[in-house]
Amino acid sequence: MKNLFQAALLGTTLGLSVLVAPAQAQATADAFVKQISTEVIDAVKGDKAIQAGDIGKIISLVDSKVMPNVNFEVVTRSAVGPKWREATPEQRTRLMSEFKTLLVRVYSGALTQIRDQTVEVTRSQPVANSTQVVVQSEVRGRGEPIKLDYRLDKFSDAWKIIDVNVGGIWLVQSYRSQFAQVLGGSGGIDALITRLADQNKSAAGGKS
């Protein structure tokens, strides 16, 4: 499962930035996936420190190219599920912060694997009865291509990523299953925050 998440997050890092004006065609979202994917790949290929796992540079790349184009409140809320409604504003802030740190740490392992990959958008389709669009793509290099789907939704007339599918598994939904086990205990939201914080501290103390 860890390898699956790393593959998903590799794809997310390569394509996770779609931001278009309302009058632009859906095809433009495809072009932006391709454009930002190429920019991230080129940045990694041109930086030996990132390939070696320099967490500072990796975080900088992810923060500048990826996270600004994700609706992270929606992503975290979806992963937490119904318990999100019970969280205080402070708890929500901490959940988003720890979840972001967790994903960035996993990105670090995925980014170091980039060598000669390219990304090709293969299809886009609207999600029925919603404002969402799923953009399908493939990360191609040596071996079998990694098939990735990106779920986009429109916020203030801009498209942003809210989930990623790899190998038939939606990433946020998978985390939701993991989080539900913690949230089902007596500790609730605070227990999940503690679990995420502990994971992040453990990752920070090891090799990034």
PDB file of C-alpha atoms in Angstrom:
ATOM      1  CA  MET A   1       0.000   0.000   0.000  1.00  0.00           C
ATOM      2  CA  LYS A   2       2.888   2.362   0.727  1.00  0.00           C
ATOM      3  CA  ASN A   3       4.274   1.816  -2.774  1.00  0.00           C
ATOM      4  CA  LEU A   4       0.831   2.429  -4.230  1.00  0.00           C
ATOM      5  CA  PHE A   5       0.566   5.747  -2.404  1.00  0.00           C
ATOM      6  CA  GLN A   6       4.046   6.703  -3.579  1.00  0.00           C
ATOM      7  CA  ALA A   7       3.057   5.945  -7.159  1.00  0.00           C
ATOM      8  CA  ALA A   8      -0.108   7.987  -6.740  1.00  0.00           C
ATOM      9  CA  LEU A   9       1.740  10.867  -5.204  1.00  0.00           C
ATOM     10  CA  LEU A  10       4.376  10.751  -7.906  1.00  0.00           C
ATOM     11  CA  GLY A  11       1.607  11.219 -10.406  1.00  0.00           C
ATOM     12  CA  THR A  12      -0.021  13.847  -8.238  1.00  0.00           C
ATOM     13  CA  THR A  13       3.219  15.780  -8.049  1.00  0.00           C
ATOM     14  CA  LEU A  14       3.679  15.506 -11.800  1.00  0.00           C
ATOM     15  CA  GLY A  15       0.206  16.681 -12.701  1.00  0.00           C
ATOM     16  CA  LEU A  16      -1.356  18.342  -9.669  1.00  0.00           C
ATOM     17  CA  SER A  17      -1.916  21.884 -10.862  1.00  0.00           C
ATOM     18  CA  VAL A  18      -4.873  22.880 -12.988  1.00  0.00           C
ATOM     19  CA  LEU A  19      -6.094  26.459 -12.867  1.00  0.00           C
ATOM     20  CA  VAL A  20      -8.199  27.831 -15.737  1.00  0.00           C
ATOM     21  CA  ALA A  21     -10.520  30.752 -16.371  1.00  0.00           C
ATOM     22  CA  PRO A  22     -14.273  30.020 -16.667  1.00  0.00           C
ATOM     23  CA  ALA A  23     -14.487  30.926 -20.350  1.00  0.00           C
ATOM     24  CA  GLN A  24     -11.712  28.527 -21.333  1.00  0.00           C
ATOM     25  CA  ALA A  25     -12.529  25.153 -22.840  1.00  0.00           C
ATOM     26  CA  GLN A  26     -12.218  21.891 -20.936  1.00  0.00           C
ATOM     27  CA  ALA A  27      -9.315  20.947 -23.196  1.00  0.00           C
ATOM     28  CA  THR A  28      -7.327  23.756 -21.580  1.00  0.00           C
ATOM     29  CA  ALA A  29      -7.415  21.822 -18.300  1.00  0.00           C
ATOM     30  CA  ASP A  30      -5.721  18.972 -20.147  1.00  0.00           C
ATOM     31  CA  ALA A  31      -3.082  21.353 -21.462  1.00  0.00           C
ATOM     32  CA  PHE A  32      -2.388  22.666 -17.965  1.00  0.00           C
ATOM     33  CA  VAL A  33      -1.984  19.144 -16.587  1.00  0.00           C
ATOM     34  CA  LYS A  34       0.561  18.490 -19.313  1.00  0.00           C
ATOM     35  CA  GLN A  35       2.297  21.839 -18.836  1.00  0.00           C
ATOM     36  CA  ILE A  36       2.709  21.676 -15.076  1.00  0.00           C
ATOM     37  CA  SER A  37       3.658  17.995 -15.223  1.00  0.00           C
ATOM     38  CA  THR A  38       6.474  18.845 -17.603  1.00  0.00           C
ATOM     39  CA  GLU A  39       7.603  21.769 -15.451  1.00  0.00           C
ATOM     40  CA  VAL A  40       7.841  19.568 -12.355  1.00  0.00           C
ATOM     41  CA  ILE A  41       9.635  16.775 -14.188  1.00  0.00           C
ATOM     42  CA  ASP A  42      12.141  19.219 -15.670  1.00  0.00           C
ATOM     43  CA  ALA A  43      12.731  20.805 -12.255  1.00  0.00           C
ATOM     44  CA  VAL A  44      13.502  17.424 -10.697  1.00  0.00           C
ATOM     45  CA  LYS A  45      15.650  16.223 -13.593  1.00  0.00           C
ATOM     46  CA  GLY A  46      17.714  19.394 -13.404  1.00  0.00           C
ATOM     47  CA  ASP A  47      18.317  19.288  -9.654  1.00  0.00           C
ATOM     48  CA  LYS A  48      20.609  16.588  -8.269  1.00  0.00           C
ATOM     49  CA  ALA A  49      19.780  17.644  -4.715  1.00  0.00           C
ATOM     50  CA  ILE A  50      16.076  16.840  -5.228  1.00  0.00           C
ATOM     51  CA  GLN A  51      16.948  13.493  -6.785  1.00  0.00           C
ATOM     52  CA  ALA A  52      19.101  12.774  -3.743  1.00  0.00           C
ATOM     53  CA  GLY A  53      16.167  13.508  -1.432  1.00  0.00           C
ATOM     54  CA  ASP A  54      16.908  17.061  -0.211  1.00  0.00           C
ATOM     55  CA  ILE A  55      13.692  17.592   1.750  1.00  0.00           C
ATOM     56  CA  GLY A  56      14.093  21.371   1.833  1.00  0.00           C
ATOM     57  CA  LYS A  57      14.206  21.639  -1.948  1.00  0.00           C
ATOM     58  CA  ILE A  58      11.463  19.074  -2.356  1.00  0.00           C
ATOM     59  CA  ILE A  59       9.149  20.985  -0.029  1.00  0.00           C
ATOM     60  CA  SER A  60       9.931  24.198  -1.880  1.00  0.00           C
ATOM     61  CA  LEU A  61       9.079  22.591  -5.226  1.00  0.00           C
ATOM     62  CA  VAL A  62       5.870  21.025  -3.953  1.00  0.00           C
ATOM     63  CA  ASP A  63       4.764  24.208  -2.209  1.00  0.00           C
ATOM     64  CA  SER A  64       5.375  26.342  -5.289  1.00  0.00           C
ATOM     65  CA  LYS A  65       4.125  24.007  -8.019  1.00  0.00           C
ATOM     66  CA  VAL A  66       1.589  21.747  -6.355  1.00  0.00           C
ATOM     67  CA  MET A  67      -0.070  22.815  -3.128  1.00  0.00           C
ATOM     68  CA  PRO A  68      -1.264  26.277  -4.241  1.00  0.00           C
ATOM     69  CA  ASN A  69      -3.361  24.511  -6.872  1.00  0.00           C
ATOM     70  CA  VAL A  70      -5.027  22.014  -4.549  1.00  0.00           C
ATOM     71  CA  ASN A  71      -8.163  22.790  -2.555  1.00  0.00           C
ATOM     72  CA  PHE A  72      -6.599  21.353   0.551  1.00  0.00           C
ATOM     73  CA  GLU A  73      -9.578  22.011   2.793  1.00  0.00           C
ATOM     74  CA  VAL A  74     -11.743  19.890   0.503  1.00  0.00           C
ATOM     75  CA  VAL A  75      -9.068  17.178   0.317  1.00  0.00           C
ATOM     76  CA  THR A  76      -8.663  17.013   4.109  1.00  0.00           C
ATOM     77  CA  ARG A  77     -12.391  17.243   4.763  1.00  0.00           C
ATOM     78  CA  SER A  78     -13.003  14.350   2.364  1.00  0.00           C
ATOM     79  CA  ALA A  79     -10.288  12.245   3.994  1.00  0.00           C
ATOM     80  CA  VAL A  80     -11.599  12.897   7.517  1.00  0.00           C
ATOM     81  CA  GLY A  81     -15.223  12.262   6.566  1.00  0.00           C
ATOM     82  CA  PRO A  82     -18.271  13.063   8.741  1.00  0.00           C
ATOM     83  CA  LYS A  83     -16.123  13.720  11.812  1.00  0.00           C
ATOM     84  CA  TRP A  84     -14.894  16.894  10.105  1.00  0.00           C
ATOM     85  CA  ARG A  85     -18.161  18.588  11.103  1.00  0.00           C
ATOM     86  CA  GLU A  86     -17.301  17.968  14.766  1.00  0.00           C
ATOM     87  CA  ALA A  87     -13.825  19.486  14.535  1.00  0.00           C
ATOM     88  CA  THR A  88     -13.165  22.959  15.903  1.00  0.00           C
ATOM     89  CA  PRO A  89     -11.546  25.587  13.650  1.00  0.00           C
ATOM     90  CA  GLU A  90      -8.243  24.985  15.446  1.00  0.00           C
ATOM     91  CA  GLN A  91      -8.508  21.214  14.958  1.00  0.00           C
ATOM     92  CA  ARG A  92      -9.293  21.683  11.263  1.00  0.00           C
ATOM     93  CA  THR A  93      -6.248  23.890  10.837  1.00  0.00           C
ATOM     94  CA  ARG A  94      -4.022  21.348  12.553  1.00  0.00           C
ATOM     95  CA  LEU A  95      -5.480  18.482  10.526  1.00  0.00           C
ATOM     96  CA  MET A  96      -4.806  20.300   7.250  1.00  0.00           C
ATOM     97  CA  SER A  97      -1.287  21.196   8.335  1.00  0.00           C
ATOM     98  CA  GLU A  98      -0.356  17.671   9.453  1.00  0.00           C
ATOM     99  CA  PHE A  99      -1.989  16.032   6.433  1.00  0.00           C
ATOM    100  CA  LYS A 100      -0.123  18.350   4.089  1.00  0.00           C
ATOM    101  CA  THR A 101       3.154  17.545   5.840  1.00  0.00           C
ATOM    102  CA  LEU A 102       2.397  13.831   5.564  1.00  0.00           C
ATOM    103  CA  LEU A 103       1.802  14.067   1.829  1.00  0.00           C
ATOM    104  CA  VAL A 104       4.889  16.203   1.252  1.00  0.00           C
ATOM    105  CA  ARG A 105       6.986  13.600   3.065  1.00  0.00           C
ATOM    106  CA  VAL A 106       5.622  10.868   0.821  1.00  0.00           C
ATOM    107  CA  TYR A 107       6.231  13.108  -2.212  1.00  0.00           C
ATOM    108  CA  SER A 108       9.904  13.209  -1.249  1.00  0.00           C
ATOM    109  CA  GLY A 109      10.276   9.497  -1.869  1.00  0.00           C
ATOM    110  CA  ALA A 110       8.296   9.646  -5.101  1.00  0.00           C
ATOM    111  CA  LEU A 111      10.177  12.610  -6.532  1.00  0.00           C
ATOM    112  CA  THR A 112      13.548  10.931  -6.140  1.00  0.00           C
ATOM    113  CA  GLN A 113      12.319   8.201  -8.496  1.00  0.00           C
ATOM    114  CA  ILE A 114      11.936  10.560 -11.466  1.00  0.00           C
ATOM    115  CA  ARG A 115      14.429   9.888 -14.222  1.00  0.00           C
ATOM    116  CA  ASP A 116      13.041   9.821 -17.752  1.00  0.00           C
ATOM    117  CA  GLN A 117       9.284   9.926 -17.195  1.00  0.00           C
ATOM    118  CA  THR A 118       6.837  11.889 -19.303  1.00  0.00           C
ATOM    119  CA  VAL A 119       3.123  12.512 -18.789  1.00  0.00           C
ATOM    120  CA  GLU A 120       0.458  12.114 -21.462  1.00  0.00           C
ATOM    121  CA  VAL A 121      -3.160  13.162 -20.979  1.00  0.00           C
ATOM    122  CA  THR A 122      -5.356  10.458 -22.493  1.00  0.00           C
ATOM    123  CA  ARG A 123      -8.950  11.561 -21.824  1.00  0.00           C
ATOM    124  CA  SER A 124     -11.197  14.000 -19.968  1.00  0.00           C
ATOM    125  CA  GLN A 125     -14.779  13.470 -18.957  1.00  0.00           C
ATOM    126  CA  PRO A 126     -17.317  15.361 -16.824  1.00  0.00           C
ATOM    127  CA  VAL A 127     -18.643  13.761 -13.648  1.00  0.00           C
ATOM    128  CA  ALA A 128     -22.408  13.318 -13.883  1.00  0.00           C
ATOM    129  CA  ASN A 129     -24.601  15.673 -11.854  1.00  0.00           C
ATOM    130  CA  SER A 130     -21.675  17.767 -10.648  1.00  0.00           C
ATOM    131  CA  THR A 131     -19.246  20.502 -11.670  1.00  0.00           C
ATOM    132  CA  GLN A 132     -16.353  18.055 -11.518  1.00  0.00           C
ATOM    133  CA  VAL A 133     -14.170  16.744 -14.331  1.00  0.00           C
ATOM    134  CA  VAL A 134     -11.904  13.692 -14.351  1.00  0.00           C
ATOM    135  CA  VAL A 135      -8.694  14.070 -16.373  1.00  0.00           C
ATOM    136  CA  GLN A 136      -7.058  10.749 -17.200  1.00  0.00           C
ATOM    137  CA  SER A 137      -3.334  10.508 -17.850  1.00  0.00           C
ATOM    138  CA  GLU A 138      -0.370   8.160 -17.942  1.00  0.00           C
ATOM    139  CA  VAL A 139       3.126   8.563 -16.490  1.00  0.00           C
ATOM    140  CA  ARG A 140       5.364   6.905 -19.073  1.00  0.00           C
ATOM    141  CA  GLY A 141       8.953   5.785 -18.740  1.00  0.00           C
ATOM    142  CA  ARG A 142      10.644   2.445 -18.319  1.00  0.00           C
ATOM    143  CA  GLY A 143       8.260  -0.397 -17.648  1.00  0.00           C
ATOM    144  CA  GLU A 144       4.501  -0.250 -17.678  1.00  0.00           C
ATOM    145  CA  PRO A 145       2.924   3.225 -17.649  1.00  0.00           C
ATOM    146  CA  ILE A 146       1.225   4.382 -14.442  1.00  0.00           C
ATOM    147  CA  LYS A 147      -2.409   5.233 -15.143  1.00  0.00           C
ATOM    148  CA  LEU A 148      -3.622   8.252 -13.193  1.00  0.00           C
ATOM    149  CA  ASP A 149      -6.940  10.043 -12.986  1.00  0.00           C
ATOM    150  CA  TYR A 150      -7.286  13.539 -11.541  1.00  0.00           C
ATOM    151  CA  ARG A 151     -10.602  14.716 -10.159  1.00  0.00           C
ATOM    152  CA  LEU A 152     -11.023  18.469 -10.599  1.00  0.00           C
ATOM    153  CA  ASP A 153     -13.716  20.782  -9.329  1.00  0.00           C
ATOM    154  CA  LYS A 154     -14.366  24.453  -9.934  1.00  0.00           C
ATOM    155  CA  PHE A 155     -13.881  26.936  -7.088  1.00  0.00           C
ATOM    156  CA  SER A 156     -14.344  30.657  -7.731  1.00  0.00           C
ATOM    157  CA  ASP A 157     -14.191  30.013 -11.470  1.00  0.00           C
ATOM    158  CA  ALA A 158     -10.933  28.038 -11.199  1.00  0.00           C
ATOM    159  CA  TRP A 159     -10.240  24.323 -11.540  1.00  0.00           C
ATOM    160  CA  LYS A 160      -8.375  22.599  -8.728  1.00  0.00           C
ATOM    161  CA  ILE A 161      -7.461  19.014  -7.902  1.00  0.00           C
ATOM    162  CA  ILE A 162      -9.476  17.305  -5.162  1.00  0.00           C
ATOM    163  CA  ASP A 163      -8.437  13.647  -5.570  1.00  0.00           C
ATOM    164  CA  VAL A 164      -6.155  11.320  -7.551  1.00  0.00           C
ATOM    165  CA  ASN A 165      -6.853   7.775  -8.716  1.00  0.00           C
ATOM    166  CA  VAL A 166      -4.078   5.244  -9.327  1.00  0.00           C
ATOM    167  CA  GLY A 167      -4.687   1.610 -10.147  1.00  0.00           C
ATOM    168  CA  GLY A 168      -8.402   2.030  -9.543  1.00  0.00           C
ATOM    169  CA  ILE A 169      -7.965   3.453  -6.044  1.00  0.00           C
ATOM    170  CA  TRP A 170      -8.825   7.043  -5.176  1.00  0.00           C
ATOM    171  CA  LEU A 171      -6.111   8.360  -2.877  1.00  0.00           C
ATOM    172  CA  VAL A 172      -8.282  10.516  -0.604  1.00  0.00           C
ATOM    173  CA  GLN A 173     -10.802   7.718  -0.193  1.00  0.00           C
ATOM    174  CA  SER A 174      -8.003   5.352   0.794  1.00  0.00           C
ATOM    175  CA  TYR A 175      -6.779   7.731   3.474  1.00  0.00           C
ATOM    176  CA  ARG A 176     -10.375   8.117   4.619  1.00  0.00           C
ATOM    177  CA  SER A 177     -10.511   4.387   5.358  1.00  0.00           C
ATOM    178  CA  GLN A 178      -7.291   4.619   7.382  1.00  0.00           C
ATOM    179  CA  PHE A 179      -8.426   7.711   9.258  1.00  0.00           C
ATOM    180  CA  ALA A 180     -11.809   6.135  10.081  1.00  0.00           C
ATOM    181  CA  GLN A 181     -10.079   3.468  12.151  1.00  0.00           C
ATOM    182  CA  VAL A 182      -8.473   6.142  14.334  1.00  0.00           C
ATOM    183  CA  LEU A 183     -11.547   8.356  14.470  1.00  0.00           C
ATOM    184  CA  GLY A 184     -13.655   5.409  15.570  1.00  0.00           C
ATOM    185  CA  GLY A 185     -11.762   5.231  18.855  1.00  0.00           C
ATOM    186  CA  SER A 186     -12.292   7.260  21.998  1.00  0.00           C
ATOM    187  CA  GLY A 187      -9.714   9.881  21.034  1.00  0.00           C
ATOM    188  CA  GLY A 188     -11.596  11.175  18.011  1.00  0.00           C
ATOM    189  CA  ILE A 189     -10.179  14.150  16.127  1.00  0.00           C
ATOM    190  CA  ASP A 190      -7.372  14.753  18.621  1.00  0.00           C
ATOM    191  CA  ALA A 191      -6.227  11.155  18.270  1.00  0.00           C
ATOM    192  CA  LEU A 192      -5.993  11.531  14.493  1.00  0.00           C
ATOM    193  CA  ILE A 193      -4.033  14.776  14.834  1.00  0.00           C
ATOM    194  CA  THR A 194      -1.641  13.058  17.231  1.00  0.00           C
ATOM    195  CA  ARG A 195      -1.262  10.066  14.916  1.00  0.00           C
ATOM    196  CA  LEU A 196      -0.440  12.291  11.938  1.00  0.00           C
ATOM    197  CA  ALA A 197       1.941  14.422  13.980  1.00  0.00           C
ATOM    198  CA  ASP A 198       3.765  11.329  15.254  1.00  0.00           C
ATOM    199  CA  GLN A 199       4.095   9.953  11.723  1.00  0.00           C
ATOM    200  CA  ASN A 200       5.476  13.261  10.515  1.00  0.00           C
ATOM    201  CA  LYS A 201       7.983  13.472  13.377  1.00  0.00           C
ATOM    202  CA  SER A 202       9.104   9.918  12.711  1.00  0.00           C
ATOM    203  CA  ALA A 203       9.555  10.661   9.000  1.00  0.00           C
ATOM    204  CA  ALA A 204      11.443  13.866   9.748  1.00  0.00           C
ATOM    205  CA  GLY A 205      13.800  11.986  12.051  1.00  0.00           C
ATOM    206  CA  GLY A 206      14.694   9.465   9.386  1.00  0.00           C
ATOM    207  CA  LYS A 207      16.024   9.768   5.880  1.00  0.00           C
ATOM    208  CA  SER A 208      13.811  12.016   3.757  1.00  0.00           C
TER     209      SER A 208
END
